[in-house]
């Protein structure tokens, strides 16, 4: 009886096969529902509204050396590309290292990502520094990351930047027993009105104005908070939100996140290893939901290209950006909404400050014109080339893809296909099955001749290495001569979520010249401009030209049919008007004479 009772008790405690199957099925259903919720939940991918335009203008500053004739105060943008290192010291017991680099230029410091288990790391990351004058010295110091102990120095090198120009990829020997690092340095002179310099000054003005508003008539000296005692931030910066979380590195470093109007900070002290991360809101490009170890909801913060890491080495990403990943939140969705709101408020504040400065400058200019007796002639349009403005596309990368004629004049080409009233671009993109098409209006830009506008869409992609739809931004530029016979239409395309998409742009130029009243000559050239070197550069360059040749035939065929459709109602109206005029006057009929 005792053995039977023991067997019965054991059978009662152990689950049956049916119970195990039901439990596994329920767990799988819960995991599937959670994954579907994460996929379908709305996720605003962009951290702010000002990041894309800022990156475009900064890229224009870096790629268009000698913009031509800019007067007034200026600064320099020093662009450093950390390409690779070789023969580094083996700091680990297994004969490898976990290297990362700390780049210092003036008072600014940036961290590269950490490459685990390698003495010959490949980075391919860029860092942009804004300095007031040259020469400057850039110091690159390479460390070995350690989970618990202090990082070990593997070597350093100091490179002077004496003047404008670029050095090309150069291997520099480290001041250690072994090791070299490959750097590509480029210095560009930019005007103070360029986007990056303007944003920095607008941020300083906004901080100064808000600080004065908070002081009021009585200055209250309060006790320094965590942002001052831990991170050394200015006294006027206060914590608006704080969250318990963990930074993902080799393992999770638990600590606390602090959010202010200017920064997102994180501090951890695990095994007496101090970790401090200070992320300026101006450098944040995207805040995204993510996962850690499948079941741990996380938040990934992407920094814009050229920003580099702040505080500790960030994680790398295939498109060249760097990121920080935080997990173990009590309420991940509440936290990510607060972070996105903080970034949005920051960009709104900076845009308001820039508009205030622009209005002040405009008022000062209007006042000077009113007080001046000399009449100032302002051109009605910006069609005439001045030769002093910066180029929109890179001339050296363009190759001819089409040379022929088109059945219309240059003026008709612009009015029917490119003007704001034309729906050609939207209809063509829709016919290609592109989605989320957003085409801006033509407007004057101080940096370029003529007018510019922006096109954003999700373009269909047939490559097996790309997603079915890739986010694409196309910046368009046009110049129409004063006599309406010559038209130059240029585009710069940037694809965002494809392999090496951030490494290159597609530059195109359409040159239209009127031949007679019903035709024009059309020359189209295109090419790939690489902002940084990549291993597939030659293949991408040839593939881009071949792909654009095919697209040109589709665009021209669609343009001819569109113009026939657009002009056919006008022809019918003209015929109808002529018939009405013939029947309007009965006294002129032959039978009445």
Coordinates of C-alpha atoms in Angstrom, one line a residue:
X1 CA 0.0 0.0 0.0
X2 CA 2.8 2.4 0.8
X3 CA 4.4 1.9 -2.6
X4 CA 1.1 2.4 -4.3
X5 CA 0.5 5.6 -2.3
X6 CA 4.0 6.9 -3.2
X7 CA 3.3 6.2 -6.9
X8 CA 0.0 7.9 -6.7
X9 CA 1.5 11.0 -5.0
X10 CA 4.4 11.1 -7.5
X11 CA 1.9 10.8 -10.4
X12 CA -0.1 13.7 -8.9
X13 CA 3.0 15.9 -8.6
X14 CA 4.4 15.3 -12.1
X15 CA 2.6 16.8 -15.1
X16 CA 1.2 14.6 -17.8
X17 CA 2.2 14.8 -21.5
X18 CA -1.1 16.5 -22.3
X19 CA -0.4 19.2 -19.6
X20 CA 3.1 19.8 -21.0
X21 CA 1.8 20.2 -24.6
X22 CA -0.9 22.6 -23.4
X23 CA 1.7 24.7 -21.5
X24 CA 4.1 24.8 -24.4
X25 CA 1.3 25.8 -26.8
X26 CA 0.1 28.6 -24.5
X27 CA 3.7 29.9 -24.1
X28 CA 4.1 30.0 -27.9
X29 CA 0.9 31.8 -28.3
X30 CA 1.9 34.4 -25.8
X31 CA 5.3 34.9 -27.5
X32 CA 3.6 35.3 -30.9
X33 CA 1.1 37.8 -29.5
X34 CA 3.9 39.9 -27.9
X35 CA 5.9 39.8 -31.1
X36 CA 2.8 40.9 -33.1
X37 CA 2.1 43.7 -30.7
X38 CA 5.7 44.9 -31.0
X39 CA 5.6 44.8 -34.8
X40 CA 2.2 46.5 -35.1
X41 CA 2.6 49.1 -32.4
X42 CA 3.3 52.6 -33.7
X43 CA 6.9 53.5 -33.3
X44 CA 8.1 57.0 -34.3
X45 CA 11.5 56.2 -35.6
X46 CA 12.8 59.7 -35.9
X47 CA 14.0 61.3 -32.7
X48 CA 13.5 64.8 -33.9
X49 CA 12.5 66.9 -36.8
X50 CA 15.8 68.7 -37.4
X51 CA 18.2 65.8 -37.7
X52 CA 17.9 65.0 -41.4
X53 CA 18.3 68.5 -42.7
X54 CA 21.2 69.0 -40.3
X55 CA 23.0 66.0 -41.6
X56 CA 22.4 67.0 -45.2
X57 CA 23.8 70.5 -44.7
X58 CA 26.8 69.2 -42.8
X59 CA 27.5 66.8 -45.6
X60 CA 27.3 69.7 -48.1
X61 CA 29.8 71.6 -46.0
X62 CA 32.1 68.6 -45.9
X63 CA 31.8 67.6 -49.6
X64 CA 31.8 71.0 -51.3
X65 CA 35.2 72.4 -50.5
X66 CA 35.6 76.1 -51.4
X67 CA 32.0 77.0 -51.6
X68 CA 33.0 80.2 -53.3
X69 CA 33.1 83.7 -52.0
X70 CA 31.5 83.4 -48.6
X71 CA 32.2 86.5 -46.5
X72 CA 31.9 87.1 -42.8
X73 CA 32.9 85.0 -39.8
X74 CA 33.7 81.4 -40.5
X75 CA 34.8 78.2 -38.7
X76 CA 36.3 74.8 -39.6
X77 CA 34.8 71.4 -39.7
X78 CA 37.5 68.7 -39.1
X79 CA 36.3 65.3 -40.3
X80 CA 38.2 62.3 -39.1
X81 CA 37.5 58.8 -40.4
X82 CA 38.8 56.0 -38.1
X83 CA 39.3 53.3 -40.7
X84 CA 41.3 50.4 -39.0
X85 CA 44.2 49.4 -36.9
X86 CA 46.7 46.6 -37.1
X87 CA 49.2 44.7 -35.0
X88 CA 47.9 46.0 -31.7
X89 CA 49.2 44.8 -28.3
X90 CA 47.6 41.6 -27.1
X91 CA 46.1 42.6 -23.7
X92 CA 43.9 39.5 -23.1
X93 CA 45.2 36.2 -21.8
X94 CA 44.0 34.5 -25.1
X95 CA 46.3 36.7 -27.2
X96 CA 43.7 39.1 -28.4
X97 CA 42.4 42.6 -27.4
X98 CA 39.0 44.3 -27.3
X99 CA 40.1 47.7 -28.8
X100 CA 38.3 51.0 -28.9
X101 CA 39.5 54.5 -29.6
X102 CA 39.2 57.8 -27.8
X103 CA 39.5 60.8 -30.2
X104 CA 40.3 64.2 -28.7
X105 CA 40.1 67.5 -30.7
X106 CA 40.4 70.6 -28.5
X107 CA 38.0 70.2 -25.7
X108 CA 35.8 67.6 -27.4
X109 CA 36.2 63.9 -26.9
X110 CA 34.5 61.1 -28.9
X111 CA 34.5 57.3 -28.4
X112 CA 34.6 54.7 -31.2
X113 CA 32.8 51.4 -30.9
X114 CA 34.6 48.4 -29.3
X115 CA 35.7 45.5 -31.5
X116 CA 35.8 42.3 -29.4
X117 CA 38.6 39.8 -29.7
X118 CA 40.8 41.4 -32.4
X119 CA 44.3 42.8 -32.8
X120 CA 43.4 44.1 -36.3
X121 CA 40.1 45.9 -35.8
X122 CA 38.1 47.4 -38.7
X123 CA 36.0 50.5 -37.7
X124 CA 35.0 52.6 -40.7
X125 CA 33.5 55.3 -38.4
X126 CA 33.7 59.1 -38.8
X127 CA 33.9 61.9 -36.3
X128 CA 33.1 65.6 -37.0
X129 CA 34.6 68.4 -34.9
X130 CA 33.8 72.1 -35.3
X131 CA 36.8 74.3 -34.4
X132 CA 37.2 78.1 -34.6
X133 CA 40.6 78.1 -36.3
X134 CA 43.5 76.0 -37.5
X135 CA 46.0 74.5 -36.7
X136 CA 44.6 72.0 -34.2
X137 CA 45.9 68.7 -32.9
X138 CA 43.9 65.5 -33.0
X139 CA 44.9 62.8 -30.5
X140 CA 43.8 59.2 -31.1
X141 CA 44.3 56.9 -28.1
X142 CA 43.4 53.2 -28.3
X143 CA 42.4 51.2 -25.3
X144 CA 41.5 47.6 -24.4
X145 CA 38.0 47.3 -22.9
X146 CA 37.8 45.3 -19.7
X147 CA 34.6 44.2 -18.0
X148 CA 35.7 44.9 -14.4
X149 CA 39.1 46.6 -14.4
X150 CA 40.3 49.9 -15.8
X151 CA 40.9 49.9 -19.6
X152 CA 44.5 49.2 -20.7
X153 CA 46.2 51.7 -23.0
X154 CA 47.3 50.1 -26.3
X155 CA 49.0 53.2 -27.7
X156 CA 48.3 56.7 -29.0
X157 CA 49.2 59.1 -31.7
X158 CA 48.8 62.9 -32.2
X159 CA 48.2 64.2 -35.7
X160 CA 48.4 68.0 -36.4
X161 CA 45.9 69.5 -38.8
X162 CA 47.6 72.6 -40.2
X163 CA 45.3 73.8 -43.0
X164 CA 42.4 73.0 -45.2
X165 CA 42.3 69.9 -47.4
X166 CA 42.5 66.2 -46.8
X167 CA 45.3 63.8 -46.1
X168 CA 44.0 60.6 -47.6
X169 CA 44.1 57.3 -45.7
X170 CA 47.4 57.3 -43.8
X171 CA 48.8 54.7 -41.4
X172 CA 50.2 56.3 -38.2
X173 CA 52.5 54.4 -35.8
X174 CA 51.4 54.3 -32.2
X175 CA 53.7 55.2 -29.4
X176 CA 53.8 51.7 -28.1
X177 CA 55.8 48.5 -28.7
X178 CA 53.5 47.5 -31.6
X179 CA 50.5 48.9 -33.5
X180 CA 49.4 51.2 -36.2
X181 CA 46.1 53.1 -36.9
X182 CA 44.7 54.2 -40.3
X183 CA 43.2 57.7 -40.3
X184 CA 41.6 59.9 -43.0
X185 CA 41.5 63.5 -42.0
X186 CA 39.7 66.3 -43.9
X187 CA 39.4 70.0 -42.8
X188 CA 36.8 72.3 -44.5
X189 CA 36.2 76.0 -43.9
X190 CA 32.5 76.7 -43.5
X191 CA 30.5 80.0 -43.0
X192 CA 28.9 80.7 -39.7
X193 CA 25.5 80.4 -41.4
X194 CA 26.1 76.7 -42.1
X195 CA 23.6 74.4 -40.4
X196 CA 25.9 72.8 -37.8
X197 CA 27.6 76.0 -36.7
X198 CA 24.2 77.8 -36.6
X199 CA 22.7 75.0 -34.5
X200 CA 25.5 75.2 -32.0
X201 CA 25.2 79.0 -31.6
X202 CA 21.4 78.7 -31.5
X203 CA 21.7 76.1 -28.7
X204 CA 24.0 78.4 -26.7
X205 CA 21.7 81.4 -27.2
X206 CA 18.7 79.3 -26.1
X207 CA 20.5 78.0 -23.0
X208 CA 21.6 81.5 -22.1
X209 CA 18.1 83.0 -22.6
X210 CA 16.4 80.2 -20.6
X211 CA 18.9 80.5 -17.8
X212 CA 18.2 84.3 -17.6
X213 CA 14.5 83.6 -17.6
X214 CA 14.8 81.2 -14.7
X215 CA 16.9 83.6 -12.6
X216 CA 14.3 86.3 -12.6
X217 CA 14.8 89.3 -10.3
X218 CA 16.3 87.1 -7.5
X219 CA 19.0 84.6 -8.0
X220 CA 18.6 81.5 -5.9
X221 CA 21.7 79.4 -5.4
X222 CA 20.5 75.8 -5.1
X223 CA 22.4 72.7 -4.1
X224 CA 24.1 70.9 -7.1
X225 CA 22.2 67.9 -8.4
X226 CA 23.3 64.6 -9.9
X227 CA 24.0 66.2 -13.3
X228 CA 26.5 68.5 -11.7
X229 CA 28.1 66.2 -9.1
X230 CA 28.3 63.1 -11.4
X231 CA 28.6 64.4 -14.9
X232 CA 29.9 68.0 -14.4
X233 CA 27.1 69.7 -16.4
X234 CA 26.3 73.4 -16.1
X235 CA 24.4 74.5 -12.9
X236 CA 21.3 75.6 -14.8
X237 CA 20.6 72.0 -16.0
X238 CA 18.2 70.0 -13.9
X239 CA 16.8 66.5 -14.0
X240 CA 13.3 66.3 -15.5
X241 CA 13.0 62.5 -15.5
X242 CA 15.0 59.6 -14.1
X243 CA 14.7 55.9 -14.7
X244 CA 16.3 52.7 -13.3
X245 CA 17.8 50.7 -16.2
X246 CA 20.9 48.9 -17.4
X247 CA 23.5 49.6 -20.1
X248 CA 24.2 46.7 -22.4
X249 CA 27.9 46.0 -22.9
X250 CA 29.6 42.6 -22.3
X251 CA 26.8 42.2 -19.7
X252 CA 24.2 44.5 -18.2
X253 CA 25.6 47.4 -16.1
X254 CA 22.8 48.4 -13.9
X255 CA 22.5 52.1 -13.0
X256 CA 20.2 55.1 -13.5
X257 CA 19.3 57.2 -16.5
X258 CA 18.8 61.0 -16.1
X259 CA 16.9 63.1 -18.7
X260 CA 17.2 66.9 -18.9
X261 CA 16.4 69.5 -21.5
X262 CA 19.8 69.1 -23.1
X263 CA 21.2 65.7 -22.4
X264 CA 20.3 62.0 -21.7
X265 CA 22.8 60.7 -19.1
X266 CA 23.5 57.3 -17.5
X267 CA 25.6 56.4 -14.5
X268 CA 26.6 53.0 -13.2
X269 CA 28.9 51.7 -10.5
X270 CA 29.2 47.9 -10.8
X271 CA 32.3 46.2 -9.2
X272 CA 33.7 49.7 -8.6
X273 CA 33.8 50.3 -12.4
X274 CA 32.4 53.8 -13.0
X275 CA 30.4 54.2 -16.3
X276 CA 29.2 57.6 -17.3
X277 CA 27.3 58.2 -20.6
X278 CA 26.4 61.8 -21.6
X279 CA 24.4 62.0 -24.8
X280 CA 23.6 65.5 -26.1
X281 CA 20.1 65.7 -27.5
X282 CA 21.4 67.4 -30.7
X283 CA 23.4 64.3 -31.6
X284 CA 20.5 61.9 -31.3
X285 CA 19.3 60.6 -34.7
X286 CA 16.7 57.9 -33.7
X287 CA 15.2 56.3 -30.6
X288 CA 13.9 52.8 -31.3
X289 CA 12.3 50.0 -29.4
X290 CA 14.4 46.8 -29.2
X291 CA 14.9 43.6 -27.2
X292 CA 17.6 42.2 -25.0
X293 CA 17.7 38.4 -24.6
X294 CA 14.3 38.1 -26.3
X295 CA 12.2 38.8 -23.2
X296 CA 13.8 41.9 -21.9
X297 CA 12.3 45.1 -23.5
X298 CA 15.0 47.6 -24.3
X299 CA 15.6 51.1 -25.9
X300 CA 18.3 51.7 -28.5
X301 CA 19.5 55.3 -29.0
X302 CA 21.2 55.9 -32.4
X303 CA 23.5 58.9 -32.8
X304 CA 23.8 60.8 -36.1
X305 CA 26.7 60.2 -38.4
X306 CA 29.9 61.8 -37.2
X307 CA 28.8 62.3 -33.7
X308 CA 30.8 59.4 -32.1
X309 CA 30.2 58.0 -28.7
X310 CA 30.1 59.9 -25.4
X311 CA 31.5 58.5 -22.1
X312 CA 32.0 54.9 -23.0
X313 CA 32.4 53.0 -26.3
X314 CA 29.1 52.6 -28.1
X315 CA 27.8 49.7 -30.1
X316 CA 28.4 49.7 -33.9
X317 CA 25.8 49.5 -36.6
X318 CA 26.0 48.4 -40.3
X319 CA 25.0 51.8 -41.6
X320 CA 27.9 53.6 -39.9
X321 CA 26.0 55.1 -37.0
X322 CA 26.7 54.2 -33.4
X323 CA 24.2 53.3 -30.7
X324 CA 23.6 52.8 -27.0
X325 CA 21.3 50.1 -25.8
X326 CA 19.5 50.3 -22.5
X327 CA 17.3 47.5 -20.9
X328 CA 15.6 46.5 -17.7
X329 CA 13.1 49.3 -17.5
X330 CA 10.1 49.1 -15.2
X331 CA 7.9 50.6 -18.0
X332 CA 9.7 50.7 -21.3
X333 CA 6.9 52.3 -23.3
X334 CA 6.5 55.2 -20.9
X335 CA 10.3 55.8 -20.9
X336 CA 10.6 55.8 -24.7
X337 CA 7.7 58.3 -25.1
X338 CA 9.4 60.6 -22.5
X339 CA 12.8 60.4 -24.4
X340 CA 11.2 61.1 -27.8
X341 CA 9.3 64.0 -26.3
X342 CA 12.5 65.4 -24.8
X343 CA 14.3 65.3 -28.2
X344 CA 11.3 66.8 -30.0
X345 CA 11.0 69.6 -27.5
X346 CA 14.8 70.3 -27.9
X347 CA 14.6 70.6 -31.7
X348 CA 11.4 72.8 -31.4
X349 CA 13.3 75.1 -29.0
X350 CA 16.3 75.3 -31.3
X351 CA 14.2 76.0 -34.4
X352 CA 12.3 78.7 -32.5
X353 CA 15.7 80.3 -31.5
X354 CA 16.9 80.2 -35.1
X355 CA 13.7 81.8 -36.3
X356 CA 14.0 84.5 -33.7
X357 CA 17.6 85.2 -34.9
X358 CA 16.5 85.2 -38.5
X359 CA 13.7 87.7 -37.8
X360 CA 16.0 89.9 -35.9
X361 CA 18.5 89.9 -38.8
X362 CA 15.7 90.6 -41.3
X363 CA 14.5 93.5 -39.2
X364 CA 18.0 94.9 -39.1
X365 CA 18.4 94.5 -42.9
X366 CA 15.0 96.2 -43.5
X367 CA 15.9 99.0 -41.3
X368 CA 19.3 99.5 -43.0
X369 CA 17.5 99.6 -46.4
X370 CA 14.9 102.1 -45.3
X371 CA 17.6 104.4 -43.9
X372 CA 19.8 104.1 -47.0
X373 CA 19.2 106.6 -49.8
X374 CA 20.8 104.3 -52.4
X375 CA 18.2 102.1 -54.1
X376 CA 18.9 98.4 -53.7
X377 CA 17.9 96.3 -56.7
X378 CA 16.7 92.8 -55.7
X379 CA 16.3 90.3 -58.6
X380 CA 12.9 89.0 -59.1
X381 CA 14.1 85.4 -59.6
X382 CA 17.4 83.5 -59.1
X383 CA 17.7 82.1 -62.6
X384 CA 21.0 83.7 -63.6
X385 CA 24.2 81.8 -62.6
X386 CA 26.5 83.9 -60.5
X387 CA 29.5 81.5 -60.4
X388 CA 30.0 82.2 -56.7
X389 CA 27.6 79.7 -55.1
X390 CA 28.5 76.2 -54.1
X391 CA 27.8 73.3 -56.6
X392 CA 24.9 71.0 -55.9
X393 CA 26.4 67.8 -57.3
X394 CA 29.9 66.5 -57.6
X395 CA 31.1 67.1 -61.2
X396 CA 33.9 64.5 -61.1
X397 CA 31.6 61.5 -60.5
X398 CA 29.1 62.2 -63.4
X399 CA 29.2 60.0 -66.5
X400 CA 26.8 60.3 -69.5
X401 CA 23.8 58.0 -69.5
X402 CA 21.6 59.6 -72.2
X403 CA 22.2 62.1 -75.1
X404 CA 19.2 62.8 -77.3
X405 CA 16.1 65.0 -77.9
X406 CA 12.7 65.4 -76.2
X407 CA 9.5 66.7 -77.9
X408 CA 9.1 70.0 -76.1
X409 CA 10.9 73.2 -75.2
X410 CA 12.9 73.7 -72.0
X411 CA 10.2 76.0 -70.6
X412 CA 7.5 73.4 -71.4
X413 CA 9.7 70.7 -69.8
X414 CA 9.8 72.6 -66.5
X415 CA 6.1 73.7 -66.5
X416 CA 4.7 70.2 -67.4
X417 CA 7.1 67.9 -65.5
X418 CA 8.9 69.8 -62.7
X419 CA 6.8 72.8 -61.5
X420 CA 4.8 72.8 -58.3
X421 CA 1.6 72.5 -60.3
X422 CA 2.8 69.3 -62.1
X423 CA 1.8 65.9 -60.7
X424 CA 4.4 64.1 -62.9
X425 CA 6.7 63.1 -60.1
X426 CA 3.9 61.8 -57.8
X427 CA 2.3 59.9 -60.7
X428 CA 5.6 58.4 -61.8
X429 CA 6.5 57.3 -58.3
X430 CA 3.0 55.8 -57.8
X431 CA 3.4 53.9 -61.1
X432 CA 6.7 52.5 -59.8
X433 CA 4.7 51.3 -56.8
X434 CA 6.6 53.6 -54.4
X435 CA 4.9 54.4 -51.1
X436 CA 4.6 57.3 -48.7
X437 CA 5.5 59.9 -51.3
X438 CA 6.0 63.4 -49.9
X439 CA 7.2 66.1 -52.4
X440 CA 8.0 69.6 -51.1
X441 CA 7.7 72.9 -52.8
X442 CA 10.4 74.8 -54.8
X443 CA 12.0 77.5 -52.7
X444 CA 15.1 79.7 -52.9
X445 CA 18.2 78.5 -50.9
X446 CA 21.1 80.9 -50.1
X447 CA 23.7 78.2 -50.6
X448 CA 22.7 77.3 -54.2
X449 CA 21.7 79.0 -57.4
X450 CA 18.1 78.6 -58.5
X451 CA 15.6 76.8 -56.3
X452 CA 15.6 73.5 -54.3
X453 CA 13.0 71.1 -52.9
X454 CA 13.0 67.7 -51.2
X455 CA 11.3 64.4 -52.1
X456 CA 10.8 61.6 -49.5
X457 CA 9.3 58.2 -50.2
X458 CA 9.7 54.5 -49.7
X459 CA 11.1 53.2 -53.0
X460 CA 10.7 49.6 -54.1
X461 CA 13.9 47.7 -54.2
X462 CA 14.6 44.5 -56.2
X463 CA 18.0 43.6 -54.7
X464 CA 18.1 40.5 -52.4
X465 CA 20.3 42.5 -50.0
X466 CA 17.7 45.2 -49.4
X467 CA 14.3 45.3 -47.8
X468 CA 11.3 45.3 -50.2
X469 CA 10.8 49.0 -49.6
X470 CA 13.8 51.3 -48.8
X471 CA 13.4 54.8 -47.4
X472 CA 14.8 57.3 -49.9
X473 CA 15.4 61.1 -49.8
X474 CA 16.0 63.0 -53.0
X475 CA 17.2 66.6 -52.9
X476 CA 16.3 68.4 -56.2
X477 CA 17.8 71.6 -57.6
X478 CA 16.8 73.5 -60.8
X479 CA 18.0 76.6 -62.6
X480 CA 16.0 78.0 -65.5
X481 CA 17.7 80.7 -67.6
X482 CA 16.1 84.2 -67.9
X483 CA 15.1 83.6 -71.6
X484 CA 13.5 80.2 -70.6
X485 CA 15.6 78.3 -73.1
X486 CA 18.1 76.5 -70.8
X487 CA 17.2 74.3 -67.9
X488 CA 19.5 72.5 -65.5
X489 CA 17.8 69.9 -63.2
X490 CA 20.0 68.2 -60.6
X491 CA 19.3 65.5 -58.0
X492 CA 21.1 63.9 -55.0
X493 CA 19.6 60.6 -53.8
X494 CA 20.3 59.1 -50.4
X495 CA 19.0 55.6 -49.6
X496 CA 18.8 55.1 -45.8
X497 CA 18.3 51.4 -44.9
X498 CA 20.3 49.4 -47.4
X499 CA 23.8 48.0 -46.9
X500 CA 26.4 50.8 -47.1
X501 CA 23.6 53.2 -47.8
X502 CA 25.1 56.0 -45.7
X503 CA 28.4 55.6 -47.5
X504 CA 27.4 57.0 -50.9
X505 CA 24.9 59.3 -52.8
X506 CA 23.6 59.1 -56.4
X507 CA 24.2 62.4 -58.2
X508 CA 22.4 63.2 -61.4
X509 CA 22.2 66.1 -63.8
X510 CA 19.7 66.8 -66.6
X511 CA 20.6 69.5 -69.1
X512 CA 17.8 70.7 -71.3
X513 CA 18.3 73.2 -74.2
X514 CA 15.6 74.4 -76.5
X515 CA 16.3 73.6 -80.2
X516 CA 13.0 74.9 -81.8
X517 CA 9.4 75.4 -80.8
X518 CA 8.7 71.7 -80.5
X519 CA 11.9 70.0 -79.4
X520 CA 14.9 70.3 -77.1
X521 CA 18.2 68.6 -76.6
X522 CA 18.5 66.5 -73.5
X523 CA 21.7 65.3 -71.8
X524 CA 21.6 63.2 -68.7
X525 CA 24.6 62.2 -66.6
X526 CA 24.8 60.3 -63.3
X527 CA 27.3 58.8 -60.9
X528 CA 27.9 57.6 -57.3
X529 CA 29.6 59.9 -54.9
X530 CA 31.2 58.1 -52.0
X531 CA 31.4 60.0 -48.7
X532 CA 33.6 57.3 -47.2
X533 CA 35.4 54.3 -48.6
X534 CA 33.8 50.8 -48.6
X535 CA 34.9 47.4 -49.8
X536 CA 32.1 47.2 -52.5
X537 CA 32.8 50.7 -53.9
X538 CA 33.5 49.7 -57.5
X539 CA 30.5 47.4 -57.7
X540 CA 28.2 49.9 -56.2
X541 CA 29.5 52.6 -58.6
X542 CA 28.9 50.5 -61.8
X543 CA 25.6 49.1 -60.6
X544 CA 24.2 52.6 -59.8
X545 CA 25.0 53.9 -63.3
X546 CA 23.5 50.8 -65.0
X547 CA 20.4 51.0 -62.8
X548 CA 19.9 54.7 -63.5
X549 CA 20.2 54.1 -67.3
X550 CA 17.2 51.7 -67.1
X551 CA 15.3 54.2 -64.9
X552 CA 16.0 57.0 -67.4
X553 CA 14.2 55.1 -70.2
X554 CA 11.2 54.5 -67.9
X555 CA 11.1 58.2 -66.8
X556 CA 11.3 59.5 -70.4
X557 CA 8.6 57.2 -71.6
X558 CA 6.3 58.1 -68.8
X559 CA 7.1 61.8 -69.3
X560 CA 6.1 61.7 -73.0
X561 CA 2.8 60.0 -72.2
X562 CA 2.2 62.4 -69.3
X563 CA 2.7 65.4 -71.6
X564 CA 0.4 64.0 -74.2
X565 CA -2.3 63.6 -71.6
X566 CA -1.6 67.0 -70.1
X567 CA -1.8 68.8 -73.5
X568 CA -4.8 66.9 -75.0
X569 CA -7.4 68.8 -72.9
X570 CA -5.8 72.1 -74.1
X571 CA -6.0 71.0 -77.7
X572 CA -9.6 70.0 -77.4
X573 CA -10.4 73.4 -75.8
X574 CA -8.7 75.2 -78.7
X575 CA -10.7 73.2 -81.3
X576 CA -13.9 73.8 -79.3
X577 CA -13.2 77.6 -79.1
X578 CA -12.5 77.8 -82.8
X579 CA -15.8 76.0 -83.6
X580 CA -17.7 78.4 -81.3
X581 CA -16.1 81.4 -83.0
X582 CA -17.1 80.2 -86.4
X583 CA -20.7 79.8 -85.3
X584 CA -20.9 82.9 -83.2
X585 CA -21.7 85.5 -86.0
X586 CA -24.6 84.4 -88.2
X587 CA -24.4 87.6 -90.3
X588 CA -21.2 86.3 -91.9
X589 CA -23.0 83.2 -93.2
X590 CA -22.9 82.9 -97.1
X591 CA -26.7 82.3 -97.3
X592 CA -27.5 85.8 -95.7
X593 CA -25.6 87.8 -98.2

